[in-house]
Structures are given as structure tokens and as C-alpha cells.
Amino acid sequence: MQFPRIATVIALAFGAVLTFVAPASAAAPSVQAASTPPSACYGGYSYDGGAFACFAPYGEHLWVCDSGNNHHPVVNYAINGGAWSGNKHYYPGYGNCVDIDLDIAESGYITFTIANYEGSTFVSGSRVFEVSANG
């Protein structure tokens, strides 16, 4: 399964890295099942291609997708340089995504990694992505 415009997404992720300092959000994110991320979403795959994550600045949504059979995606993120979320395991099923609705100020940013896991066993990680909430 391919997610929309991944070559563009990855290319834009490298050019969209901005750093701002703002207080971290205190609100807990809401999580819901979703089909595919929007085209303006910046991030990438785990090194083995089995997990995908991207951040959509418009509305501040972090998308976590299962792009490999027999495994599941795990995301770890920090908002505005704050504490890491810890390894959040999601089980959307192959070809599906989870939409995490965050609350980040326009002057803020998110830093995240995506990993592919088999149960509680780490399979593959990714580089660190950093994306401005301002788009």
C-alpha cells in the first residue's frame, strides 16, 4: 500500500524543518481510526517500510499508519521540545491509519519517530522528523 504523494511528503519534510520555542500543550490528544493522511503531511516510513507517520500542520494531526503485514506501528513524539510521549503502540491493521489530533500553537513544532514492532519486539525504527505546526 502506498500513501498519497510519499515522494513529495518526504521531500517536503526535509525542507519544512523549523524550530520554535513555545510552551507544550497540556491537553490530551484525541485518537481516532482514519483511512489515509492528507497530501500536506510531512514525515516518512520506518527503515523497513512497515510503519509510516506524518504530521499535518493544518489542524495539528499526527497520522500513524500500518504499512507492513504482521507488525504494528509505534510512534514517539515531543511537542515544542518537551518530554517524549513514550512509545505509543497502535493497531490500525494493515493499510490503515490512526489520526492523533494534537493541540500545538502555530509557533510550535513536533518532533517524532516511527517504528515497526512485532508484539513488544522492536523490528525497525526511523530517523527523527521535526515539523513546524505553522506548515
PDB file of C-alpha atoms in Angstrom:
ATOM      1  CA  MET A   1       0.000   0.000   0.000  1.00  0.00           C
ATOM      2  CA  GLN A   2       1.265   3.471  -0.818  1.00  0.00           C
ATOM      3  CA  PHE A   3       0.191   6.601   0.963  1.00  0.00           C
ATOM      4  CA  PRO A   4      -0.506   9.758  -1.055  1.00  0.00           C
ATOM      5  CA  ARG A   5       2.393  11.569  -2.617  1.00  0.00           C
ATOM      6  CA  ILE A   6       5.034   9.996  -0.386  1.00  0.00           C
ATOM      7  CA  ALA A   7       7.922  11.268  -2.540  1.00  0.00           C
ATOM      8  CA  THR A   8       6.568  14.790  -2.112  1.00  0.00           C
ATOM      9  CA  VAL A   9       5.918  14.218   1.588  1.00  0.00           C
ATOM     10  CA  ILE A  10       9.467  13.049   2.240  1.00  0.00           C
ATOM     11  CA  ALA A  11      10.991  15.807   0.099  1.00  0.00           C
ATOM     12  CA  LEU A  12       8.936  18.458   1.868  1.00  0.00           C
ATOM     13  CA  ALA A  13       9.823  17.046   5.283  1.00  0.00           C
ATOM     14  CA  PHE A  14      13.462  17.896   4.715  1.00  0.00           C
ATOM     15  CA  GLY A  15      12.637  21.446   3.659  1.00  0.00           C
ATOM     16  CA  ALA A  16       9.963  22.072   6.288  1.00  0.00           C
ATOM     17  CA  VAL A  17      12.107  21.687   9.376  1.00  0.00           C
ATOM     18  CA  LEU A  18      11.743  24.791  11.548  1.00  0.00           C
ATOM     19  CA  THR A  19      12.493  25.261  15.205  1.00  0.00           C
ATOM     20  CA  PHE A  20      10.429  27.445  17.501  1.00  0.00           C
ATOM     21  CA  VAL A  21      10.117  27.549  21.247  1.00  0.00           C
ATOM     22  CA  ALA A  22       6.650  27.593  22.766  1.00  0.00           C
ATOM     23  CA  PRO A  23       5.065  26.010  25.825  1.00  0.00           C
ATOM     24  CA  ALA A  24       3.900  22.430  25.464  1.00  0.00           C
ATOM     25  CA  SER A  25       0.208  21.751  25.244  1.00  0.00           C
ATOM     26  CA  ALA A  26      -1.455  20.394  28.368  1.00  0.00           C
ATOM     27  CA  ALA A  27      -4.471  18.957  26.555  1.00  0.00           C
ATOM     28  CA  ALA A  28      -4.528  15.209  25.952  1.00  0.00           C
ATOM     29  CA  PRO A  29      -4.699  14.278  22.255  1.00  0.00           C
ATOM     30  CA  SER A  30      -7.721  12.520  20.832  1.00  0.00           C
ATOM     31  CA  VAL A  31      -7.144   9.422  18.717  1.00  0.00           C
ATOM     32  CA  GLN A  32      -9.429   8.036  16.027  1.00  0.00           C
ATOM     33  CA  ALA A  33      -9.235   5.484  13.231  1.00  0.00           C
ATOM     34  CA  ALA A  34      -8.769   7.032   9.799  1.00  0.00           C
ATOM     35  CA  SER A  35      -8.167   5.972   6.216  1.00  0.00           C
ATOM     36  CA  THR A  36      -5.260   7.936   4.721  1.00  0.00           C
ATOM     37  CA  PRO A  37      -3.371  11.087   5.649  1.00  0.00           C
ATOM     38  CA  PRO A  38      -3.882  14.322   3.710  1.00  0.00           C
ATOM     39  CA  SER A  39      -1.434  15.277   0.955  1.00  0.00           C
ATOM     40  CA  ALA A  40       0.077  18.096   3.076  1.00  0.00           C
ATOM     41  CA  CYS A  41       1.529  15.727   5.663  1.00  0.00           C
ATOM     42  CA  TYR A  42       5.258  15.634   6.484  1.00  0.00           C
ATOM     43  CA  GLY A  43       7.137  12.589   7.744  1.00  0.00           C
ATOM     44  CA  GLY A  44       8.126   9.188   6.449  1.00  0.00           C
ATOM     45  CA  TYR A  45       8.498   5.439   6.866  1.00  0.00           C
ATOM     46  CA  SER A  46      10.358   3.214   9.267  1.00  0.00           C
ATOM     47  CA  TYR A  47      13.552   1.933   7.654  1.00  0.00           C
ATOM     48  CA  ASP A  48      11.903  -1.381   6.735  1.00  0.00           C
ATOM     49  CA  GLY A  49       8.809   0.353   5.281  1.00  0.00           C
ATOM     50  CA  GLY A  50       6.430  -1.354   7.714  1.00  0.00           C
ATOM     51  CA  ALA A  51       5.276   1.768   9.574  1.00  0.00           C
ATOM     52  CA  PHE A  52       4.520   5.311   8.414  1.00  0.00           C
ATOM     53  CA  ALA A  53       3.926   8.559  10.313  1.00  0.00           C
ATOM     54  CA  CYS A  54       3.425  12.130   9.196  1.00  0.00           C
ATOM     55  CA  PHE A  55       2.328  15.432  10.690  1.00  0.00           C
ATOM     56  CA  ALA A  56      -0.311  17.604   9.022  1.00  0.00           C
ATOM     57  CA  PRO A  57       0.191  21.189  10.266  1.00  0.00           C
ATOM     58  CA  TYR A  58      -3.325  22.262   9.291  1.00  0.00           C
ATOM     59  CA  GLY A  59      -5.287  21.199  12.359  1.00  0.00           C
ATOM     60  CA  GLU A  60      -2.183  19.669  14.005  1.00  0.00           C
ATOM     61  CA  HIS A  61      -2.795  15.995  13.238  1.00  0.00           C
ATOM     62  CA  LEU A  62      -0.193  13.251  13.624  1.00  0.00           C
ATOM     63  CA  TRP A  63      -1.005  10.285  11.380  1.00  0.00           C
ATOM     64  CA  VAL A  64       0.318   6.822  12.269  1.00  0.00           C
ATOM     65  CA  CYS A  65      -0.133   4.116   9.624  1.00  0.00           C
ATOM     66  CA  ASP A  66       0.446   0.381   9.351  1.00  0.00           C
ATOM     67  CA  SER A  67       2.162  -0.218   6.015  1.00  0.00           C
ATOM     68  CA  GLY A  68       3.536  -3.729   6.646  1.00  0.00           C
ATOM     69  CA  ASN A  69       1.964  -7.124   7.254  1.00  0.00           C
ATOM     70  CA  ASN A  70       2.189  -8.887  10.624  1.00  0.00           C
ATOM     71  CA  HIS A  71       3.510  -5.879  12.570  1.00  0.00           C
ATOM     72  CA  HIS A  72       2.164  -2.635  14.006  1.00  0.00           C
ATOM     73  CA  PRO A  73       3.349   0.993  14.164  1.00  0.00           C
ATOM     74  CA  VAL A  74       4.730   2.684  17.260  1.00  0.00           C
ATOM     75  CA  VAL A  75       5.198   6.453  17.464  1.00  0.00           C
ATOM     76  CA  ASN A  76       7.170   8.525  19.934  1.00  0.00           C
ATOM     77  CA  TYR A  77       6.699  12.299  19.813  1.00  0.00           C
ATOM     78  CA  ALA A  78       7.540  15.501  21.657  1.00  0.00           C
ATOM     79  CA  ILE A  79       5.825  18.866  21.295  1.00  0.00           C
ATOM     80  CA  ASN A  80       7.935  22.039  21.365  1.00  0.00           C
ATOM     81  CA  GLY A  81      10.968  20.204  22.713  1.00  0.00           C
ATOM     82  CA  GLY A  82       9.063  18.898  25.733  1.00  0.00           C
ATOM     83  CA  ALA A  83       9.030  15.387  27.158  1.00  0.00           C
ATOM     84  CA  TRP A  84       8.702  12.453  24.768  1.00  0.00           C
ATOM     85  CA  SER A  85       5.300  10.734  24.744  1.00  0.00           C
ATOM     86  CA  GLY A  86       6.785   7.279  25.260  1.00  0.00           C
ATOM     87  CA  ASN A  87       6.342   4.506  22.726  1.00  0.00           C
ATOM     88  CA  LYS A  88       2.664   4.648  21.784  1.00  0.00           C
ATOM     89  CA  HIS A  89       1.564   1.369  20.167  1.00  0.00           C
ATOM     90  CA  TYR A  90      -1.298   1.461  17.648  1.00  0.00           C
ATOM     91  CA  TYR A  91      -3.062  -1.425  15.922  1.00  0.00           C
ATOM     92  CA  PRO A  92      -4.960   0.073  12.962  1.00  0.00           C
ATOM     93  CA  GLY A  93      -4.446  -3.015  10.769  1.00  0.00           C
ATOM     94  CA  TYR A  94      -2.529  -3.293   7.524  1.00  0.00           C
ATOM     95  CA  GLY A  95      -3.208  -0.371   5.181  1.00  0.00           C
ATOM     96  CA  ASN A  96      -4.993   1.689   7.842  1.00  0.00           C
ATOM     97  CA  CYS A  97      -4.067   4.726   9.907  1.00  0.00           C
ATOM     98  CA  VAL A  98      -4.739   6.355  13.249  1.00  0.00           C
ATOM     99  CA  ASP A  99      -5.291  10.120  13.386  1.00  0.00           C
ATOM    100  CA  ILE A 100      -3.953  11.761  16.564  1.00  0.00           C
ATOM    101  CA  ASP A 101      -5.499  15.207  16.970  1.00  0.00           C
ATOM    102  CA  LEU A 102      -2.992  17.411  18.809  1.00  0.00           C
ATOM    103  CA  ASP A 103      -3.157  20.986  20.026  1.00  0.00           C
ATOM    104  CA  ILE A 104       0.022  22.852  19.054  1.00  0.00           C
ATOM    105  CA  ALA A 105       0.344  26.621  18.725  1.00  0.00           C
ATOM    106  CA  GLU A 106       1.156  27.930  15.229  1.00  0.00           C
ATOM    107  CA  SER A 107       4.585  28.967  16.524  1.00  0.00           C
ATOM    108  CA  GLY A 108       5.224  25.422  17.816  1.00  0.00           C
ATOM    109  CA  TYR A 109       6.608  22.224  16.359  1.00  0.00           C
ATOM    110  CA  ILE A 110       6.545  18.465  16.750  1.00  0.00           C
ATOM    111  CA  THR A 111       9.448  16.029  16.776  1.00  0.00           C
ATOM    112  CA  PHE A 112       8.635  12.351  16.186  1.00  0.00           C
ATOM    113  CA  THR A 113       9.943   8.934  15.228  1.00  0.00           C
ATOM    114  CA  ILE A 114       8.071   5.938  13.847  1.00  0.00           C
ATOM    115  CA  ALA A 115       8.925   2.304  14.481  1.00  0.00           C
ATOM    116  CA  ASN A 116       7.674  -1.081  13.395  1.00  0.00           C
ATOM    117  CA  TYR A 117       7.018  -3.644  16.152  1.00  0.00           C
ATOM    118  CA  GLU A 118       6.051  -7.310  16.342  1.00  0.00           C
ATOM    119  CA  GLY A 119       4.179  -7.549  19.622  1.00  0.00           C
ATOM    120  CA  SER A 120       6.552  -5.919  22.120  1.00  0.00           C
ATOM    121  CA  THR A 121       9.624  -6.612  19.958  1.00  0.00           C
ATOM    122  CA  PHE A 122      11.256  -3.746  18.075  1.00  0.00           C
ATOM    123  CA  VAL A 123      11.667  -4.534  14.354  1.00  0.00           C
ATOM    124  CA  SER A 124      12.737  -1.274  12.697  1.00  0.00           C
ATOM    125  CA  GLY A 125      12.997   2.434  13.543  1.00  0.00           C
ATOM    126  CA  SER A 126      13.234   5.676  11.612  1.00  0.00           C
ATOM    127  CA  ARG A 127      15.142   8.914  11.566  1.00  0.00           C
ATOM    128  CA  VAL A 128      13.827  11.787  13.716  1.00  0.00           C
ATOM    129  CA  PHE A 129      11.330  14.071  11.965  1.00  0.00           C
ATOM    130  CA  GLU A 130      10.723  17.664  13.084  1.00  0.00           C
ATOM    131  CA  VAL A 131       7.877  19.671  11.562  1.00  0.00           C
ATOM    132  CA  SER A 132       6.579  23.173  12.247  1.00  0.00           C
ATOM    133  CA  ALA A 133       2.929  23.492  13.269  1.00  0.00           C
ATOM    134  CA  ASN A 134       2.782  26.554  11.029  1.00  0.00           C
ATOM    135  CA  GLY A 135       3.155  24.446   7.895  1.00  0.00           C
TER     136      GLY A 135
END
